[in-house]
Coordinates of C-alpha atoms in Angstrom, one line a residue:
X1 CA 96.2 120.5 79.7
X2 CA 93.3 119.4 81.4
X3 CA 91.2 119.6 78.3
X4 CA 88.4 116.5 77.9
X5 CA 90.1 115.3 74.5
X6 CA 93.5 115.2 76.8
X7 CA 91.8 113.4 79.4
X8 CA 90.2 111.2 77.4
X9 CA 86.6 111.5 78.6
X10 CA 83.8 113.9 77.8
X11 CA 83.2 117.4 78.2
X12 CA 80.4 116.9 80.4
X13 CA 82.3 114.3 82.5
X14 CA 85.5 116.8 83.0
X15 CA 83.0 119.5 84.1
X16 CA 81.6 116.8 87.1
X17 CA 84.8 115.7 88.0
X18 CA 86.3 119.2 88.1
X19 CA 83.0 120.2 90.1
X20 CA 83.3 117.1 92.4
X21 CA 86.9 117.9 93.2
X22 CA 86.4 121.4 94.1
X23 CA 83.6 120.7 96.3
X24 CA 85.6 118.3 98.3
X25 CA 88.2 120.8 98.8
X26 CA 90.7 119.1 96.8
X27 CA 91.3 121.6 94.6
X28 CA 90.1 125.3 93.7
X29 CA 89.7 128.0 90.6
X30 CA 87.5 126.3 88.9
X31 CA 84.4 128.6 88.6
X32 CA 80.7 127.4 87.8
X33 CA 78.0 129.3 86.0
X34 CA 74.7 128.4 85.2
X35 CA 73.1 130.2 82.3
X36 CA 69.8 129.4 80.0
X37 CA 72.0 127.3 78.0
X38 CA 73.8 125.2 80.5
X39 CA 76.8 124.6 82.5
X40 CA 80.1 126.4 82.1
X41 CA 83.3 126.2 83.6
X42 CA 85.8 128.4 83.5
X43 CA 89.4 127.5 85.5
X44 CA 91.1 130.2 87.2
X45 CA 94.9 129.3 88.2
X46 CA 93.5 126.1 89.2
X47 CA 95.5 124.8 92.2
X48 CA 95.6 121.5 94.2
X49 CA 95.0 122.6 97.8
X50 CA 97.0 120.9 101.0
X51 CA 93.9 118.8 101.4
X52 CA 94.4 117.5 98.0
X53 CA 98.0 116.8 98.8
X54 CA 97.0 114.8 101.8
X55 CA 94.8 112.8 99.6
X56 CA 97.0 112.2 97.1
X57 CA 99.8 110.8 99.4
X58 CA 97.1 108.8 101.4
X59 CA 96.1 107.1 98.4
X60 CA 99.8 106.9 97.2
X61 CA 100.0 104.6 100.3
X62 CA 96.9 102.7 99.9
X63 CA 98.3 101.3 96.4
X64 CA 101.5 100.6 97.6
X65 CA 99.8 98.4 100.4
X66 CA 97.7 96.8 98.3
X67 CA 101.0 96.2 96.1
X68 CA 103.0 94.3 98.9
X69 CA 100.2 91.8 99.5

C-alpha cells in the first residue's frame, strides 16, 4: 500500500516523492497530470527499475559499512 496514510506522510509529500523517484529513474509507472485544479497522480503498474534495484543494493552496502565501524 503506497497511500499517504500508510506511509505516514501528507498526500502532497507522497506526490513529490513519487515524481522525484520516477524523475531519477528509480521507479516507473507514475503518471502525473496537471489540471487547473492542481496536480494529480495515477499509478499504473508501478515497478522498481534496474537503476532502482542498484541504488537499493548500494545503499544497503553503505549502511552495512557504517554499522561495521
